Amino acid sequence: MKAFETDSWKNLKKHFETIKNNRMLSNFDHPEHLKTFTFDFNGIYFDFSKHRWDVEMLKYFVDFAEEMQTRQAIEAMFTGQLINKTEQRAVLHTALRQLDDKPVQVNGKNIIPEIRKAEERIKSFTGKVLSGQWKGISGNPVTDVVNIGIGGSDLGPKMVVKALSDYRNHLNIHFLSNIDPFELDRLLDKIDLETTLFVIVSKSFSTQETLTNARKIQGIYIKQFGKNAIAKHFVTVSTQIDKAQDFGIAPENIFPMWDWVGGRYSLWSSAGITIPLAIGFDNFQKLKAGAYALDKHFRNEDFHQNLPALAAFLTILYNNLYGFETEAYIPYADKLQYLPDFLQQLIMESNGKSVTLSNEPVAWQTGNIVWGNTGTNAQHSFFQLLHQGTKIVPVNFIAEKQNKNTRFKENHKMLLANMVAQAEALMMGDVNKTPYKHFEGNRPSTIILLDEMTPESLGTLLAYYEHKTFTEAWFWQINAFDQFGVELGKRLANRILEDFKQLTYPHDSSTTALIKRIID
Ligand code: F6P
């Protein structure tokens, strides 16, 4: 189906032409504008009102979603159809957080029992580590956990562990992702090998960075403590049981991954095992419960108030009608420091595609460029461009209304005042006769205000972003769940590594010169 040839899209576009030059502020003249575009869900306030759209446009968007058979697309995902067509896989991160035991079939097999089994294993494993029952090679309990993984096997857990700092227990948690030895060197200086547990998270158990780092550390253990140490200090999450066993990991310490969970959607699975280690199994379950609440909302709610659908409408509005190419994510919460990184993978790896579901080149713009940093820091670096630059960047502000655990409540108020002020300034602007002091305004933003950062509210927020990404992909008719675009660079890197030993491959002259520069 060609989204941008549907009748509903044509109607939407016609309406767009009539409002595109309006000031956003004038939309509030409509008595229902604020009510139509603000929502309360599961302890989170969503404000989509400061945007260049109006109540009428929403109706056209809803018609568009319906004509695009979005409801059927959502059902296809939730019911395990093979919607990741290029890889012939189901996409069922939602099954991982389904709280009831209603069967979910993949190729005729109900996957809920194996999910429950995996949960039980994670529960018992984290229980042993946290209670001190799990002992290292010298008989001492674990003090430090290192998550070795990259991309989806790193960004989700890392982001969640920081976001839920208030729920942390006694374990020190570290993340090792890059092949740059800088981090590995620093990590090894910091930890005590006798009391450290390494969690290798790699769906494929073949990612260069992850496996290289893991093997270097494995080598150190074998040298220092002998082969037996491996089973006591390494566990893994992978689909590749044989490879993991060859590494020396005990079968009972290999936690399952499934091909129906994509890396960037996997924090809800065993791939997120560092999360229950950091905040306890019960809180991990609460995180999933928050996501499950949003899943039900997404699956059942009318598109007029369907939060991920609304967010996706905005992406389409800006990307495909206004022609804005990027979107910024600015958490006014240091806890969410890694949210922009996580969203970059989620959104850009999912939707950075140029062929349709029927394998034809797209004739329209797809995935946005996602970027951001925490406020207020960002105000003092790139906000100048947001306010007075020639490019328009829709901004997503995220904050928590209260931070119960701080001793400095006044600071928290200042933080929020800044966020509210930025959104207001972006929309209102400021008329000044002196050109360089003039703020044009009319710049859009979404505000997401969590009552409080809890496992539940974070789970809801993350599921919202996942489904927003899925809905955008559906409108663009692209596959959000493969990532062939990362392969070429990986292949070339292996070849170049060989060329570092002896330059044999005929590269372009710039690359050859660079290789020579490195190896000389
Ligand atoms: O290179 C991209 C990627 O495949 C991501 O999609 C994935 O999250 C990451 O690498 C890690 O993969 P794995 O879990 O197999 O090590």
Coordinates of C-alpha atoms in Angstrom, one line a residue, residues 58-355:
L58 CA -5.9 15.0 13.9
K59 CA -9.1 13.7 12.3
Y60 CA -7.3 13.5 9.0
F61 CA -4.5 11.6 10.6
V62 CA -6.9 9.2 12.2
D63 CA -8.5 8.6 8.8
F64 CA -5.1 8.0 7.4
A65 CA -4.2 5.5 10.1
E66 CA -7.4 3.7 9.4
E67 CA -7.0 3.7 5.7
M68 CA -3.5 2.3 6.2
Q69 CA -5.0 -0.6 8.2
T70 CA -2.8 0.3 11.1
R71 CA -5.0 -1.7 13.5
Q72 CA -4.4 -4.8 11.5
A73 CA -0.7 -4.1 11.4
I74 CA -0.6 -3.8 15.2
E75 CA -2.5 -7.0 15.6
A76 CA -0.1 -8.8 13.2
M77 CA 2.8 -7.8 15.5
F78 CA 1.1 -8.7 18.8
T79 CA -0.1 -12.1 17.4
G80 CA 3.3 -13.3 16.2
Q81 CA 2.9 -13.0 12.5
L82 CA 6.2 -12.9 10.6
I83 CA 6.2 -9.1 10.1
N84 CA 10.0 -9.0 10.0
K85 CA 9.7 -10.2 6.4
T86 CA 13.3 -9.9 5.3
E87 CA 14.3 -12.3 8.1
Q88 CA 11.0 -14.2 8.2
R89 CA 10.7 -13.6 11.9
A90 CA 7.9 -12.6 14.3
V91 CA 8.4 -9.5 16.4
L92 CA 7.3 -10.2 20.0
H93 CA 9.1 -8.1 22.6
T94 CA 5.5 -7.4 23.7
A95 CA 5.1 -11.1 24.7
L96 CA 8.0 -10.7 27.1
R97 CA 6.0 -8.2 29.2
Q98 CA 2.6 -9.8 28.8
L99 CA 1.5 -10.4 32.4
D100 CA -1.3 -12.9 31.7
D101 CA -0.7 -16.3 30.2
K102 CA -2.8 -15.9 27.1
P103 CA -1.0 -18.0 24.4
V104 CA 1.1 -16.2 21.8
Q105 CA 1.9 -18.4 18.9
V106 CA 5.1 -18.3 16.8
N107 CA 4.9 -20.7 13.9
G108 CA 2.2 -22.7 15.7
K109 CA 4.0 -22.8 19.1
N110 CA 2.9 -21.0 22.2
I111 CA 6.0 -19.1 23.5
I112 CA 4.6 -18.0 26.8
P113 CA 5.7 -21.1 28.7
E114 CA 9.3 -20.6 27.6
I115 CA 9.2 -17.0 28.6
R116 CA 7.9 -17.9 32.1
K117 CA 10.7 -20.5 32.4
A118 CA 13.3 -18.0 31.5
E119 CA 11.8 -15.5 34.0
E120 CA 12.1 -18.2 36.7
R121 CA 15.7 -18.8 35.9
I122 CA 16.5 -15.1 35.9
K123 CA 14.7 -14.7 39.3
S124 CA 16.6 -17.6 40.9
F125 CA 20.0 -16.4 39.4
T126 CA 19.6 -12.8 40.5
G127 CA 18.4 -14.0 43.9
K128 CA 21.6 -16.1 44.3
V129 CA 23.9 -13.2 43.2
L130 CA 22.1 -10.6 45.4
S131 CA 22.0 -12.8 48.5
G132 CA 25.7 -13.6 48.2
Q133 CA 25.0 -17.3 47.6
W134 CA 26.8 -17.1 44.2
K135 CA 30.5 -17.4 44.9
G136 CA 33.5 -16.5 42.8
I137 CA 36.6 -18.6 42.4
S138 CA 37.9 -17.6 45.8
G139 CA 34.6 -18.3 47.6
N140 CA 33.7 -14.6 47.9
P141 CA 30.3 -13.2 46.9
V142 CA 29.8 -10.9 44.0
T143 CA 30.4 -7.2 44.4
D144 CA 30.6 -6.0 40.8
V145 CA 28.8 -7.0 37.6
V146 CA 30.0 -6.1 34.2
N147 CA 27.6 -6.2 31.2
I148 CA 29.6 -6.9 28.1
G149 CA 27.6 -6.2 25.0
I150 CA 27.0 -3.5 22.4
G151 CA 24.1 -1.9 20.6
G152 CA 20.8 -3.4 21.9
S153 CA 22.8 -5.6 24.2
D154 CA 24.1 -2.5 26.0
L155 CA 22.1 0.6 25.5
G156 CA 18.8 -0.5 26.9
P157 CA 20.1 -2.0 30.2
K158 CA 22.6 0.8 30.6
M159 CA 19.8 3.4 30.2
V160 CA 17.4 1.6 32.5
V161 CA 20.0 1.0 35.3
K162 CA 20.9 4.7 35.4
A163 CA 17.2 5.8 35.1
L164 CA 16.3 3.7 38.1
S165 CA 19.3 4.7 40.2
D166 CA 16.9 5.2 43.1
Y167 CA 16.1 1.5 43.1
R168 CA 19.7 0.3 43.1
N169 CA 21.1 -2.3 45.5
H170 CA 24.6 -2.9 46.7
L171 CA 26.1 -4.3 43.5
N172 CA 28.4 -2.1 41.4
I173 CA 27.3 -2.3 37.8
H174 CA 29.6 -1.6 34.8
F175 CA 29.0 -1.6 31.1
L176 CA 31.7 -2.6 28.6
S177 CA 30.7 -2.1 25.0
N178 CA 33.4 -0.6 22.8
I179 CA 36.4 -2.3 21.2
D180 CA 38.4 0.8 22.1
P181 CA 40.7 -0.6 24.8
F182 CA 40.4 2.6 26.8
E183 CA 37.3 1.3 28.6
L184 CA 38.7 -2.2 29.1
D185 CA 41.9 -0.9 30.6
R186 CA 40.0 1.4 33.0
L187 CA 37.5 -1.2 34.0
L188 CA 40.2 -3.7 34.9
D189 CA 41.9 -1.1 37.0
K190 CA 38.6 -0.6 38.9
I191 CA 37.4 -4.1 39.7
D192 CA 38.4 -7.0 41.8
L193 CA 38.4 -10.1 39.5
E194 CA 37.7 -12.4 42.4
T195 CA 34.3 -10.7 43.1
T196 CA 33.3 -9.7 39.7
L197 CA 30.7 -11.4 37.5
F198 CA 30.7 -10.8 33.7
V199 CA 27.5 -11.1 31.8
I200 CA 28.1 -11.5 28.1
V201 CA 25.1 -10.3 26.3
S202 CA 25.2 -11.2 22.6
K203 CA 22.3 -12.6 20.7
S204 CA 24.7 -13.8 18.0
F205 CA 27.6 -14.6 20.3
S206 CA 29.8 -13.4 17.4
T207 CA 29.8 -9.6 17.6
Q208 CA 33.4 -8.5 17.3
E209 CA 33.5 -6.0 20.1
T210 CA 31.7 -8.1 22.6
L211 CA 33.6 -11.3 21.9
T212 CA 37.0 -9.7 21.8
N213 CA 36.5 -8.0 25.1
A214 CA 35.1 -11.1 26.7
R215 CA 38.0 -13.3 25.4
K216 CA 40.6 -10.8 26.7
I217 CA 39.0 -11.0 30.1
Q218 CA 38.6 -14.8 29.9
G219 CA 42.3 -15.1 29.1
I220 CA 43.2 -13.1 32.2
Y221 CA 41.1 -15.3 34.4
I222 CA 42.5 -18.5 32.9
K223 CA 46.0 -17.3 33.4
Q224 CA 45.4 -16.1 37.0
F225 CA 42.9 -18.7 38.3
G226 CA 42.7 -21.5 35.8
K227 CA 39.9 -22.7 33.5
N228 CA 37.5 -23.4 36.4
A229 CA 37.1 -19.8 37.0
I230 CA 35.2 -19.2 33.8
A231 CA 32.1 -20.9 34.9
K232 CA 32.1 -19.0 38.2
H233 CA 32.7 -15.6 36.7
F234 CA 30.9 -15.6 33.3
V235 CA 27.2 -16.0 32.4
T236 CA 25.7 -15.2 29.1
V237 CA 22.5 -14.3 27.2
S238 CA 22.6 -15.7 23.7
T239 CA 20.8 -17.8 21.1
Q240 CA 24.1 -19.5 20.4
I241 CA 24.2 -22.2 23.1
D242 CA 27.1 -24.2 21.6
K243 CA 29.4 -21.2 21.1
A244 CA 28.6 -20.1 24.7
Q245 CA 29.5 -23.5 26.0
D246 CA 32.7 -23.6 24.0
F247 CA 33.6 -20.4 25.8
G248 CA 33.4 -22.3 29.1
I249 CA 30.1 -21.1 30.4
A250 CA 28.1 -23.6 32.3
P251 CA 24.8 -24.6 30.5
E252 CA 22.7 -23.5 33.5
N253 CA 24.2 -20.1 33.1
I254 CA 23.3 -19.6 29.5
F255 CA 20.1 -17.5 29.4
P256 CA 17.9 -17.7 26.3
M257 CA 17.3 -15.2 23.6
W258 CA 14.9 -15.8 20.8
D259 CA 15.0 -14.8 17.1
W260 CA 11.6 -13.0 17.6
V261 CA 13.2 -10.4 19.8
G262 CA 15.3 -7.7 18.0
G263 CA 18.4 -6.5 19.9
R264 CA 17.1 -2.9 20.3
Y265 CA 13.8 -4.3 21.7
S266 CA 15.4 -6.8 24.0
L267 CA 15.8 -5.2 27.4
W268 CA 12.6 -7.0 28.5
S269 CA 14.2 -10.4 27.9
S270 CA 17.2 -12.1 29.5
A271 CA 19.2 -9.6 27.5
G272 CA 18.2 -7.1 30.1
I273 CA 19.5 -9.4 33.0
T274 CA 21.7 -6.7 34.3
I275 CA 18.6 -4.8 35.2
P276 CA 17.3 -7.2 37.8
L277 CA 20.8 -7.6 39.1
A278 CA 20.9 -3.8 39.6
I279 CA 17.4 -3.2 40.9
G280 CA 16.0 -6.6 41.9
F281 CA 13.8 -9.0 40.1
D282 CA 10.5 -7.5 41.4
N283 CA 11.4 -4.1 40.0
F284 CA 12.3 -5.7 36.7
Q285 CA 8.8 -7.2 36.7
K286 CA 7.3 -3.7 37.5
L287 CA 9.2 -2.2 34.5
K288 CA 7.5 -4.8 32.3
A289 CA 4.2 -4.2 33.9
G290 CA 4.5 -0.5 32.9
A291 CA 5.2 -1.5 29.4
Y292 CA 2.4 -4.0 29.3
A293 CA -0.1 -1.2 30.3
L294 CA 1.1 0.8 27.3
D295 CA 0.9 -2.3 25.1
K296 CA -2.7 -2.7 25.9
H297 CA -3.3 0.9 25.3
F298 CA -1.6 0.8 21.9
R299 CA -3.5 -2.3 20.9
N300 CA -6.9 -1.1 21.9
E301 CA -7.1 2.6 22.1
D302 CA -8.8 4.7 19.4
F303 CA -6.2 6.6 17.3
H304 CA -7.5 9.9 18.5
Q305 CA -6.0 9.2 21.9
N306 CA -3.5 6.5 21.1
L307 CA -0.2 7.9 22.4
P308 CA 2.3 6.1 20.2
A309 CA 0.1 6.7 17.1
L310 CA -0.1 10.4 18.0
A311 CA 3.6 10.7 18.3
A312 CA 4.0 8.9 15.0
F313 CA 1.6 11.3 13.4
L314 CA 3.8 14.1 14.5
T315 CA 6.9 12.5 13.0
I316 CA 5.0 12.1 9.7
L317 CA 3.8 15.7 9.9
Y318 CA 7.3 17.1 10.3
N319 CA 9.2 14.6 8.2
N320 CA 6.9 14.2 5.3
L321 CA 5.0 17.5 5.2
Y322 CA 7.1 20.2 6.8
G323 CA 10.4 18.6 5.7
F324 CA 12.1 18.8 9.1
E325 CA 14.8 16.1 9.2
T326 CA 15.7 15.7 12.9
E327 CA 14.1 15.4 16.3
A328 CA 15.8 16.2 19.6
Y329 CA 15.3 14.3 22.8
I330 CA 16.1 16.4 25.9
P331 CA 15.5 14.7 29.2
Y332 CA 15.5 17.2 32.1
A333 CA 16.6 14.4 34.3
D334 CA 20.2 13.3 34.5
K335 CA 18.8 9.8 35.3
L336 CA 17.8 9.7 31.7
Q337 CA 21.2 10.7 30.4
Y338 CA 21.4 7.6 28.2
L339 CA 17.8 7.9 26.8
P340 CA 18.9 9.8 23.7
D341 CA 21.5 7.1 23.0
F342 CA 19.0 4.4 23.4
L343 CA 16.5 6.2 21.2
Q344 CA 19.1 6.7 18.5
Q345 CA 19.4 3.0 18.1
L346 CA 15.7 2.3 18.6
I347 CA 14.6 4.8 16.0
M348 CA 17.5 5.1 13.6
E349 CA 18.4 1.4 13.4
S350 CA 14.7 0.6 13.0
N351 CA 13.7 3.2 10.5
G352 CA 16.8 4.2 8.6
K353 CA 15.6 2.2 5.6
S354 CA 15.1 3.0 1.9
V355 CA 13.2 0.0 0.6

